[in-house]
């Protein structure tokens, strides 16, 4: 049985200090001096004392309940209804809809708790953080509501919409750095120069404890679930939820899910500790953290029952399914949990009570459109084919009439003449939408009846013979 563990603060790591789990006797976090650390190449890196790799801090169940008490009334208690497609998945599936928070993600819980735990002096001075979006929005929004100055450093790659939202929340927003690493380095230097408390978006103890309140709500809404499936990025979310769930329902399995493009926690498990992981472009940009938090890893590792890595196509399918069947618009990170079920990774949970966390809904509109198209292609509802037809009058008309007769909707069509051997033929490239893969196969068979040269889509990912391993 997994045990909840006691939180250590930076003061407790010093034998000469007597601080409690939150930094002092009033449960406030005291400002600790940021320490420079020399790394390879002589480059100076500033170490966040709340995220010290040599002295990782583990949060406890008491920390989570303290967070729940403080943030009550300041964040939404999000619903966790039974999925309308439970029978389709073969399990009693519940969806924890934390994308319904005001700023669109679970990040509000930890952000509000971290801000409420500041000393009076820190509340006057303010805090700083680096973020691509969700953490920045949550911190800026609750800083605005609590009248606490907030500075966020966002890399140049951050979506314009998220940058503007942070500015709308009256925060000081600095857009600098080519990636999150550069943005964080700048934020840490500003923290040192201006005396601001740096709040790590996934590894600060109060952030993890705040996220753990999701676990408390899940157990109130769905008593004794067999498993809780949690998307994993930096690890703070699963660390908090696992701490809460395992303390109250030790038999419940905690299952983490990552994208194959950013499997930093899986790499950390293999390495027996956090390690830098190369990150590729991913639909689940909210999970794209190159190195798991030290505190998060130390807290979550003894409590996690299983980690799963899913392909990008399954995340796209999950986003599509959630829109069509649950009327939920989620980002890639929010769809990762359902993606693991769709990919066949969690077949051992069939017939059991399972909760999947939909952690965020801040998806760019253009990315959303691409996700839907990729999901349609992955289940065989969006197909492409090349066919050579007569270049005489009526050739295209005959092809279109065939598609109309079968009930196929044309999305895109293009002609190619220059690279064909027969000057009396034209190659037509068509992208079209069908009802399902069997409908697509019907189209393929009809095309082959009337045309000698037909190239059709491969069998889609979701219908391949075996689940991905």
Tab-separated table of C-alpha atoms in Angstrom:
chain	number	residue	atom	x	y	z
A	1	UNK	CA	0.000	0.000	0.000
A	2	UNK	CA	1.388	3.377	-0.955
A	3	UNK	CA	2.033	5.740	1.934
A	4	UNK	CA	1.525	9.509	1.983
A	5	UNK	CA	4.771	11.241	2.816
A	6	UNK	CA	5.711	14.306	4.835
A	7	UNK	CA	6.619	17.569	3.127
A	8	UNK	CA	10.088	18.949	3.632
A	9	UNK	CA	10.741	22.633	3.075
A	10	UNK	CA	14.023	24.248	2.122
A	11	UNK	CA	14.413	25.256	5.774
A	12	UNK	CA	14.084	21.637	6.884
A	13	UNK	CA	16.884	20.696	4.557
A	14	UNK	CA	19.235	22.882	6.594
A	15	UNK	CA	20.121	21.224	9.914
A	16	UNK	CA	20.403	24.655	11.541
A	17	UNK	CA	16.821	25.651	10.712
A	18	UNK	CA	13.570	24.548	12.294
A	19	UNK	CA	10.981	25.502	9.675
A	20	UNK	CA	7.783	23.480	9.157
A	21	UNK	CA	6.445	22.047	5.886
A	22	UNK	CA	5.474	25.468	4.546
A	23	UNK	CA	8.515	27.443	5.586
A	24	UNK	CA	7.410	28.948	8.930
A	25	UNK	CA	4.974	28.439	11.765
A	26	UNK	CA	2.221	30.347	9.964
A	27	UNK	CA	2.260	28.120	6.893
A	28	UNK	CA	3.823	30.868	4.759
A	29	UNK	CA	6.680	30.452	2.330
A	30	UNK	CA	9.669	32.564	3.280
A	31	UNK	CA	11.843	34.069	0.542
A	32	UNK	CA	14.972	31.984	0.241
A	33	UNK	CA	18.083	33.298	-1.428
A	34	UNK	CA	18.592	31.941	-4.922
A	35	UNK	CA	21.960	30.248	-5.165
A	36	UNK	CA	24.189	30.338	-8.268
A	37	UNK	CA	25.403	26.997	-9.514
A	38	UNK	CA	28.122	26.487	-12.123
A	39	UNK	CA	27.390	23.968	-14.833
A	40	UNK	CA	29.346	22.670	-17.815
A	41	UNK	CA	30.948	25.312	-19.991
A	42	UNK	CA	31.244	27.770	-17.103
A	43	UNK	CA	27.656	28.963	-17.569
A	44	UNK	CA	26.087	30.131	-14.313
A	45	UNK	CA	22.675	28.689	-13.534
A	46	UNK	CA	20.559	30.002	-10.674
A	47	UNK	CA	19.135	27.256	-8.487
A	48	UNK	CA	15.569	27.506	-7.228
A	49	UNK	CA	15.763	26.534	-3.525
A	50	UNK	CA	12.242	25.096	-3.655
A	51	UNK	CA	13.296	22.714	-6.445
A	52	UNK	CA	16.707	21.531	-5.256
A	53	UNK	CA	17.842	18.312	-6.988
A	54	UNK	CA	19.994	17.395	-3.980
A	55	UNK	CA	17.137	17.800	-1.511
A	56	UNK	CA	13.808	17.032	-3.234
A	57	UNK	CA	10.694	17.817	-1.214
A	58	UNK	CA	7.791	15.412	-0.956
A	59	UNK	CA	4.312	16.709	-0.295
A	60	UNK	CA	1.920	14.972	2.107
A	61	UNK	CA	-1.816	14.361	2.299
A	62	UNK	CA	-1.958	17.113	4.935
A	63	UNK	CA	-0.530	19.571	2.382
A	64	UNK	CA	-3.278	18.664	-0.098
A	65	UNK	CA	-6.071	19.063	2.455
A	66	UNK	CA	-4.608	22.409	3.546
A	67	UNK	CA	-4.667	23.530	-0.080
A	68	UNK	CA	-8.266	22.369	-0.489
A	69	UNK	CA	-9.314	24.457	2.535
A	70	UNK	CA	-7.549	27.603	1.349
A	71	UNK	CA	-8.624	27.585	-2.311
A	72	UNK	CA	-12.233	26.633	-1.590
A	73	UNK	CA	-14.487	29.219	-3.217
A	74	UNK	CA	-11.653	30.582	-5.344
A	75	UNK	CA	-11.613	27.853	-7.989
A	76	UNK	CA	-14.350	25.796	-9.597
A	77	UNK	CA	-15.345	22.407	-8.227
A	78	UNK	CA	-15.502	20.834	-11.671
A	79	UNK	CA	-17.958	18.043	-12.600
A	80	UNK	CA	-16.996	14.393	-13.069
A	81	UNK	CA	-19.909	12.819	-14.976
A	82	UNK	CA	-20.112	9.340	-16.427
A	83	UNK	CA	-19.073	9.268	-20.072
A	84	UNK	CA	-21.887	8.962	-22.588
A	85	UNK	CA	-19.689	6.387	-24.356
A	86	UNK	CA	-18.880	4.133	-21.390
A	87	UNK	CA	-20.439	1.117	-23.111
A	88	UNK	CA	-18.343	1.745	-26.213
A	89	UNK	CA	-15.136	1.646	-24.163
A	90	UNK	CA	-16.232	-1.393	-22.172
A	91	UNK	CA	-15.716	0.262	-18.804
A	92	UNK	CA	-17.505	2.495	-16.335
A	93	UNK	CA	-15.751	5.646	-17.490
A	94	UNK	CA	-15.950	9.023	-15.741
A	95	UNK	CA	-14.494	12.280	-17.068
A	96	UNK	CA	-13.115	14.835	-14.598
A	97	UNK	CA	-13.639	18.088	-16.512
A	98	UNK	CA	-11.040	20.425	-15.049
A	99	UNK	CA	-10.769	22.272	-18.344
A	100	UNK	CA	-13.884	24.089	-17.101
A	101	UNK	CA	-11.808	26.261	-14.744
A	102	UNK	CA	-12.041	29.978	-15.556
A	103	UNK	CA	-8.678	30.093	-17.365
A	104	UNK	CA	-9.237	26.708	-19.005
A	105	UNK	CA	-6.967	24.384	-17.046
A	106	UNK	CA	-6.234	22.698	-13.709
A	107	UNK	CA	-3.314	25.096	-13.131
A	108	UNK	CA	-5.540	27.489	-11.196
A	109	UNK	CA	-5.572	25.221	-8.140
A	110	UNK	CA	-1.849	25.283	-7.514
A	111	UNK	CA	-1.467	28.910	-8.551
A	112	UNK	CA	-4.081	30.150	-6.094
A	113	UNK	CA	-2.707	28.052	-3.228
A	114	UNK	CA	0.845	29.269	-3.881
A	115	UNK	CA	-0.309	32.893	-3.866
A	116	UNK	CA	-2.402	32.494	-0.712
A	117	UNK	CA	0.584	30.932	1.071
A	118	UNK	CA	2.806	33.976	0.582
A	119	UNK	CA	3.854	36.181	3.480
A	120	UNK	CA	2.372	39.676	3.635
A	121	UNK	CA	5.673	41.123	2.416
A	122	UNK	CA	5.777	38.734	-0.538
A	123	UNK	CA	2.207	39.600	-1.444
A	124	UNK	CA	3.255	43.248	-1.683
A	125	UNK	CA	6.428	42.473	-3.659
A	126	UNK	CA	4.912	39.884	-5.982
A	127	UNK	CA	5.951	36.687	-7.720
A	128	UNK	CA	7.494	35.678	-11.032
A	129	UNK	CA	7.360	32.591	-13.224
A	130	UNK	CA	8.132	31.327	-16.711
A	131	UNK	CA	5.443	29.578	-18.724
A	132	UNK	CA	4.206	28.886	-22.238
A	133	UNK	CA	0.591	29.478	-21.295
A	134	UNK	CA	-1.610	27.625	-18.823
A	135	UNK	CA	0.430	28.249	-15.659
A	136	UNK	CA	1.023	31.853	-16.695
A	137	UNK	CA	-2.691	32.479	-17.213
A	138	UNK	CA	-3.632	30.873	-13.903
A	139	UNK	CA	-1.005	32.803	-11.936
A	140	UNK	CA	-1.876	36.107	-13.625
A	141	UNK	CA	-5.616	35.659	-13.124
A	142	UNK	CA	-5.448	34.780	-9.426
A	143	UNK	CA	-2.746	37.373	-8.793
A	144	UNK	CA	-5.137	39.942	-10.239
A	145	UNK	CA	-8.032	38.690	-8.111
A	146	UNK	CA	-5.897	38.629	-4.937
A	147	UNK	CA	-4.191	41.956	-5.727
A	148	UNK	CA	-0.728	40.357	-5.850
A	149	UNK	CA	1.720	41.625	-8.508
A	150	UNK	CA	2.640	38.917	-11.007
A	151	UNK	CA	5.393	38.876	-13.620
A	152	UNK	CA	5.512	36.147	-16.237
A	153	UNK	CA	8.252	35.500	-18.764
A	154	UNK	CA	6.916	33.778	-21.866
A	155	UNK	CA	9.105	32.485	-24.711
A	156	UNK	CA	8.660	33.902	-28.195
A	157	UNK	CA	6.940	30.685	-29.245
A	158	UNK	CA	4.058	31.237	-26.808
A	159	UNK	CA	0.659	31.650	-28.533
A	160	UNK	CA	-0.309	35.294	-29.008
A	161	UNK	CA	-3.758	34.607	-27.561
A	162	UNK	CA	-2.262	33.369	-24.266
A	163	UNK	CA	0.143	36.309	-24.065
A	164	UNK	CA	-2.737	38.736	-24.497
A	165	UNK	CA	-4.858	36.995	-21.875
A	166	UNK	CA	-2.063	37.368	-19.327
A	167	UNK	CA	-1.894	41.075	-20.130
A	168	UNK	CA	-5.661	41.324	-19.741
A	169	UNK	CA	-5.186	40.048	-16.169
A	170	UNK	CA	-3.008	43.137	-15.442
A	171	UNK	CA	0.221	41.152	-15.154
A	172	UNK	CA	3.664	42.274	-16.282
A	173	UNK	CA	4.320	40.087	-19.309
A	174	UNK	CA	7.805	39.761	-20.772
A	175	UNK	CA	8.121	37.904	-24.073
A	176	UNK	CA	11.720	36.763	-24.417
A	177	UNK	CA	13.728	33.619	-25.051
A	178	UNK	CA	13.666	31.167	-27.915
A	179	UNK	CA	12.380	28.360	-25.689
A	180	UNK	CA	11.239	27.636	-22.148
A	181	UNK	CA	14.810	27.120	-20.941
A	182	UNK	CA	15.832	30.638	-21.936
A	183	UNK	CA	12.602	32.130	-20.573
A	184	UNK	CA	13.122	30.402	-17.224
A	185	UNK	CA	16.749	31.557	-16.988
A	186	UNK	CA	15.625	35.152	-17.478
A	187	UNK	CA	12.847	34.768	-14.912
A	188	UNK	CA	15.280	33.322	-12.358
A	189	UNK	CA	17.696	36.231	-12.862
A	190	UNK	CA	14.856	38.730	-12.445
A	191	UNK	CA	13.736	36.876	-9.329
A	192	UNK	CA	17.180	37.352	-7.831
A	193	UNK	CA	17.587	40.979	-8.948
A	194	UNK	CA	14.111	42.175	-7.917
A	195	UNK	CA	13.502	40.023	-4.835
A	196	UNK	CA	10.527	38.222	-6.379
A	197	UNK	CA	9.539	34.693	-5.382
A	198	UNK	CA	9.909	32.327	-8.331
A	199	UNK	CA	6.948	29.921	-8.578
A	200	UNK	CA	7.774	26.813	-10.601
A	201	UNK	CA	4.692	25.781	-12.584
A	202	UNK	CA	4.918	22.052	-11.817
A	203	UNK	CA	7.557	21.465	-9.120
A	204	UNK	CA	6.899	24.023	-6.384
A	205	UNK	CA	5.484	22.161	-3.339
A	206	UNK	CA	2.433	24.424	-3.101
A	207	UNK	CA	1.714	24.000	-6.799
A	208	UNK	CA	1.739	20.206	-6.403
A	209	UNK	CA	-0.446	20.341	-3.291
A	210	UNK	CA	-2.969	22.568	-5.052
A	211	UNK	CA	-3.197	20.217	-8.014
A	212	UNK	CA	-3.773	17.358	-5.560
A	213	UNK	CA	-7.180	18.812	-4.678
A	214	UNK	CA	-8.406	17.269	-7.924
A	215	UNK	CA	-7.824	13.868	-6.324
A	216	UNK	CA	-9.970	14.788	-3.323
A	217	UNK	CA	-12.820	15.900	-5.595
A	218	UNK	CA	-12.585	12.755	-7.707
A	219	UNK	CA	-12.999	10.498	-4.664
A	220	UNK	CA	-15.995	12.540	-3.478
A	221	UNK	CA	-17.644	12.334	-6.898
A	222	UNK	CA	-16.663	8.756	-7.829
A	223	UNK	CA	-16.129	6.687	-4.668
A	224	UNK	CA	-13.490	3.933	-4.813
A	225	UNK	CA	-12.528	4.063	-8.496
A	226	UNK	CA	-10.409	1.207	-9.778
A	227	UNK	CA	-8.079	3.597	-11.601
A	228	UNK	CA	-7.411	7.283	-12.179
A	229	UNK	CA	-5.710	8.163	-15.479
A	230	UNK	CA	-3.631	11.356	-15.396
A	231	UNK	CA	-1.738	13.207	-18.173
A	232	UNK	CA	1.916	13.775	-17.239
A	233	UNK	CA	4.205	16.647	-18.178
A	234	UNK	CA	6.480	17.991	-15.438
A	235	UNK	CA	4.937	15.592	-12.952
A	236	UNK	CA	3.366	18.000	-10.463
A	237	UNK	CA	-0.214	17.085	-11.391
A	238	UNK	CA	0.177	13.335	-10.984
A	239	UNK	CA	2.254	13.842	-7.818
A	240	UNK	CA	-0.534	15.826	-6.161
A	241	UNK	CA	-3.372	13.577	-7.334
A	242	UNK	CA	-1.528	10.387	-6.378
A	243	UNK	CA	-0.790	11.760	-2.904
A	244	UNK	CA	-4.489	12.466	-2.303
A	245	UNK	CA	-5.927	9.335	-3.905
A	246	UNK	CA	-3.509	6.800	-2.426
A	247	UNK	CA	-4.047	8.185	1.091
A	248	UNK	CA	-7.826	7.712	0.910
A	249	UNK	CA	-8.183	4.858	-1.583
A	250	UNK	CA	-4.923	2.866	-1.629
A	251	UNK	CA	-6.313	0.174	-3.952
A	252	UNK	CA	-7.010	2.717	-6.702
A	253	UNK	CA	-4.397	2.516	-9.446
A	254	UNK	CA	-2.682	5.716	-10.563
A	255	UNK	CA	-1.811	5.593	-14.254
A	256	UNK	CA	0.200	8.311	-15.972
A	257	UNK	CA	0.059	9.060	-19.705
A	258	UNK	CA	2.643	10.836	-21.861
A	259	UNK	CA	2.983	11.588	-25.561
A	260	UNK	CA	5.733	9.730	-27.414
A	261	UNK	CA	7.068	13.156	-28.409
A	262	UNK	CA	7.727	14.206	-24.790
A	263	UNK	CA	8.078	11.105	-22.586
A	264	UNK	CA	10.203	12.789	-19.915
A	265	UNK	CA	8.732	10.913	-16.925
A	266	UNK	CA	9.215	7.539	-18.599
A	267	UNK	CA	12.826	8.495	-19.274
A	268	UNK	CA	13.195	9.565	-15.646
A	269	UNK	CA	11.955	6.156	-14.463
A	270	UNK	CA	14.474	4.411	-16.725
A	271	UNK	CA	17.222	6.726	-15.449
A	272	UNK	CA	16.106	6.380	-11.801
A	273	UNK	CA	15.856	10.159	-11.628
A	274	UNK	CA	14.939	13.231	-13.706
A	275	UNK	CA	16.975	13.548	-16.895
A	276	UNK	CA	16.830	15.974	-19.793
A	277	UNK	CA	14.689	14.558	-22.595
A	278	UNK	CA	14.678	15.946	-26.150
A	279	UNK	CA	11.234	17.326	-26.969
A	280	UNK	CA	9.664	17.191	-30.418
A	281	UNK	CA	6.706	19.193	-31.684
A	282	UNK	CA	3.591	17.645	-30.187
A	283	UNK	CA	-0.171	18.088	-30.118
A	284	UNK	CA	0.129	17.844	-26.322
A	285	UNK	CA	2.210	21.004	-25.929
A	286	UNK	CA	1.047	21.305	-22.321
A	287	UNK	CA	2.978	18.113	-21.543
A	288	UNK	CA	6.147	19.158	-23.389
A	289	UNK	CA	8.442	19.479	-20.373
A	290	UNK	CA	12.012	18.364	-21.116
A	291	UNK	CA	12.845	17.461	-17.529
A	292	UNK	CA	10.511	16.195	-14.811
A	293	UNK	CA	10.522	18.169	-11.560
A	294	UNK	CA	12.701	16.778	-8.779
A	295	UNK	CA	10.025	17.262	-6.122
A	296	UNK	CA	7.347	15.851	-8.412
A	297	UNK	CA	9.418	12.772	-9.221
A	298	UNK	CA	10.268	12.088	-5.578
A	299	UNK	CA	6.616	12.432	-4.557
A	300	UNK	CA	4.978	10.579	-7.446
A	301	UNK	CA	7.399	7.732	-8.082
A	302	UNK	CA	6.407	5.559	-5.070
A	303	UNK	CA	2.693	6.121	-5.811
A	304	UNK	CA	2.394	5.578	-9.575
A	305	UNK	CA	1.263	2.109	-10.641
A	306	UNK	CA	1.978	2.458	-14.348
A	307	UNK	CA	3.193	4.873	-17.021
A	308	UNK	CA	1.898	4.741	-20.602
A	309	UNK	CA	3.284	6.411	-23.724
A	310	UNK	CA	0.852	7.089	-26.600
A	311	UNK	CA	1.297	8.034	-30.247
A	312	UNK	CA	0.251	11.466	-31.443
A	313	UNK	CA	-2.462	10.038	-33.704
A	314	UNK	CA	-4.301	8.619	-30.706
A	315	UNK	CA	-4.306	12.014	-29.030
A	316	UNK	CA	-5.898	13.455	-32.176
A	317	UNK	CA	-8.510	10.667	-32.159
A	318	UNK	CA	-9.235	11.380	-28.483
A	319	UNK	CA	-9.777	15.089	-29.193
A	320	UNK	CA	-12.165	14.144	-32.008
A	321	UNK	CA	-14.069	11.639	-29.841
A	322	UNK	CA	-14.454	14.118	-26.994
A	323	UNK	CA	-15.871	16.756	-29.349
A	324	UNK	CA	-18.298	14.407	-31.089
A	325	UNK	CA	-19.406	12.233	-28.175
A	326	UNK	CA	-18.949	14.348	-25.037
A	327	UNK	CA	-19.229	17.875	-26.509
A	328	UNK	CA	-15.894	18.734	-24.835
A	329	UNK	CA	-13.199	20.829	-26.480
A	330	UNK	CA	-9.827	19.920	-24.953
A	331	UNK	CA	-6.197	20.533	-25.812
A	332	UNK	CA	-3.782	17.722	-26.614
A	333	UNK	CA	-2.715	17.302	-22.997
A	334	UNK	CA	-6.374	17.080	-21.961
A	335	UNK	CA	-7.016	14.246	-24.413
A	336	UNK	CA	-3.965	12.139	-23.493
A	337	UNK	CA	-5.766	10.024	-20.883
A	338	UNK	CA	-8.551	8.954	-23.217
A	339	UNK	CA	-5.939	8.375	-25.941
A	340	UNK	CA	-4.363	5.637	-23.811
A	341	UNK	CA	-7.726	3.854	-23.612
A	342	UNK	CA	-8.394	4.210	-27.340
A	343	UNK	CA	-4.912	2.879	-28.179
A	344	UNK	CA	-5.614	-0.338	-26.266
A	345	UNK	CA	-3.016	0.297	-23.562
A	346	UNK	CA	-5.505	-0.050	-20.701
A	347	UNK	CA	-7.541	-3.078	-21.737
A	348	UNK	CA	-7.025	-4.576	-18.270
A	349	UNK	CA	-9.425	-1.903	-16.980
A	350	UNK	CA	-12.379	-3.124	-19.049
A	351	UNK	CA	-15.401	-3.706	-16.841
A	352	UNK	CA	-13.953	-1.495	-14.106
A	353	UNK	CA	-14.612	1.983	-12.755
A	354	UNK	CA	-12.137	4.425	-14.309
A	355	UNK	CA	-11.700	8.195	-14.024
A	356	UNK	CA	-9.911	10.075	-16.803
A	357	UNK	CA	-8.754	13.629	-16.159
A	358	UNK	CA	-9.456	16.191	-18.877
A	359	UNK	CA	-6.932	18.692	-17.571
A	360	UNK	CA	-7.029	21.551	-20.081
A	361	UNK	CA	-8.986	23.123	-22.912
A	362	UNK	CA	-6.722	25.915	-24.148
A	363	UNK	CA	-6.215	24.793	-27.721
A	364	UNK	CA	-5.385	27.171	-30.554
A	365	UNK	CA	-8.173	27.263	-33.148
A	366	UNK	CA	-5.881	26.396	-36.062
A	367	UNK	CA	-4.310	23.526	-34.115
A	368	UNK	CA	-7.795	22.346	-33.179
A	369	UNK	CA	-8.752	22.117	-36.849
A	370	UNK	CA	-5.618	20.129	-37.627
A	371	UNK	CA	-6.299	17.778	-34.720
A	372	UNK	CA	-9.798	17.052	-35.954
A	373	UNK	CA	-8.545	16.297	-39.477
A	374	UNK	CA	-5.762	14.088	-38.153
A	375	UNK	CA	-8.260	12.266	-35.948
A	376	UNK	CA	-10.617	11.709	-38.885
A	377	UNK	CA	-7.732	10.302	-40.923
A	378	UNK	CA	-6.636	8.028	-38.070
A	379	UNK	CA	-10.073	6.363	-37.884
A	380	UNK	CA	-10.487	6.103	-41.663
A	381	UNK	CA	-13.097	8.817	-42.089
A	382	UNK	CA	-10.805	11.150	-44.012
A	383	UNK	CA	-9.122	9.408	-46.949
A	384	UNK	CA	-7.076	10.366	-49.961
A	385	UNK	CA	-6.652	8.648	-53.277
A	386	UNK	CA	-5.013	9.194	-56.654
A	387	UNK	CA	-6.759	8.037	-59.807
A	388	UNK	CA	-5.958	8.389	-63.507
A	389	UNK	CA	-9.002	9.395	-65.572
A	390	UNK	CA	-9.682	10.479	-69.138
A	391	UNK	CA	-8.665	14.043	-69.933
A	392	UNK	CA	-11.508	14.375	-72.407
A	393	UNK	CA	-14.659	16.378	-71.602
A	394	UNK	CA	-16.743	14.667	-68.927
A	395	UNK	CA	-13.863	12.811	-67.218
A	396	UNK	CA	-14.029	14.776	-63.971
A	397	UNK	CA	-17.833	14.788	-64.128
A	398	UNK	CA	-17.929	10.983	-64.258
A	399	UNK	CA	-15.639	10.739	-61.217
A	400	UNK	CA	-17.725	13.238	-59.235
A	401	UNK	CA	-20.936	11.387	-60.108
A	402	UNK	CA	-19.395	8.159	-58.782
A	403	UNK	CA	-18.512	9.899	-55.498
A	404	UNK	CA	-21.998	11.387	-55.226
A	405	UNK	CA	-23.589	7.983	-55.815
A	406	UNK	CA	-21.565	6.460	-52.958
A	407	UNK	CA	-22.267	9.385	-50.639
A	408	UNK	CA	-18.715	10.700	-50.287
A	409	UNK	CA	-17.984	14.367	-49.556
A	410	UNK	CA	-15.034	15.918	-51.445
A	411	UNK	CA	-12.736	18.051	-49.261
A	412	UNK	CA	-10.045	18.797	-51.848
A	413	UNK	CA	-9.305	17.910	-55.469
A	414	UNK	CA	-6.303	18.578	-57.713
A	415	UNK	CA	-5.277	17.742	-61.308
A	416	UNK	CA	-1.854	16.633	-62.510
A	417	UNK	CA	-1.012	16.487	-66.234
A	418	UNK	CA	2.650	17.318	-66.775
A	419	UNK	CA	4.250	14.109	-65.445
A	420	UNK	CA	2.014	11.505	-67.098
A	421	UNK	CA	3.065	9.387	-70.067
A	422	UNK	CA	-0.354	9.424	-71.716
A	423	UNK	CA	-1.326	12.908	-72.865
A	424	UNK	CA	-4.993	11.885	-72.940
A	425	UNK	CA	-5.173	11.112	-69.215
A	426	UNK	CA	-5.008	13.240	-66.089
A	427	UNK	CA	-4.167	12.196	-62.545
A	428	UNK	CA	-6.649	13.453	-60.007
A	429	UNK	CA	-5.720	13.662	-56.319
A	430	UNK	CA	-8.754	13.667	-54.042
A	431	UNK	CA	-9.178	14.110	-50.275
A	432	UNK	CA	-12.664	13.132	-49.167
A	433	UNK	CA	-14.709	12.428	-46.041
A	434	UNK	CA	-16.596	9.167	-45.519
A	435	UNK	CA	-18.872	7.781	-42.839
A	436	UNK	CA	-16.320	5.215	-41.615
A	437	UNK	CA	-13.568	2.910	-42.886
A	438	UNK	CA	-16.033	0.372	-44.322
A	439	UNK	CA	-17.542	3.226	-46.341
A	440	UNK	CA	-14.016	4.118	-47.485
A	441	UNK	CA	-13.418	0.527	-48.600
A	442	UNK	CA	-16.672	0.658	-50.560
A	443	UNK	CA	-15.328	3.761	-52.325
A	444	UNK	CA	-12.050	1.991	-53.074
A	445	UNK	CA	-13.828	-1.007	-54.614
A	446	UNK	CA	-16.039	1.187	-56.776
A	447	UNK	CA	-13.062	3.173	-58.052
A	448	UNK	CA	-11.252	-0.014	-59.061
A	449	UNK	CA	-14.288	-1.156	-61.054
A	450	UNK	CA	-14.098	1.880	-63.353
A	451	UNK	CA	-10.442	2.954	-63.286
A	452	UNK	CA	-7.298	0.892	-63.867
A	453	UNK	CA	-4.855	3.027	-61.874
A	454	UNK	CA	-6.007	3.782	-58.320
A	455	UNK	CA	-3.787	4.520	-55.297
A	456	UNK	CA	-5.700	4.542	-52.010
A	457	UNK	CA	-4.950	5.454	-48.372
A	458	UNK	CA	-3.269	2.887	-46.153
A	459	UNK	CA	-5.230	1.189	-43.390
A	460	UNK	CA	-5.665	3.913	-40.738
A	461	UNK	CA	-3.836	3.719	-37.415
A	462	UNK	CA	-6.935	3.122	-35.320
A	463	UNK	CA	-7.866	0.070	-37.399
A	464	UNK	CA	-4.462	-1.600	-37.662
A	465	UNK	CA	-4.367	-5.243	-36.604
A	466	UNK	CA	-2.724	-4.872	-33.199
A	467	UNK	CA	-2.652	-2.143	-30.564
A	468	UNK	CA	0.616	-0.258	-30.354
A	469	UNK	CA	2.965	-1.691	-27.764
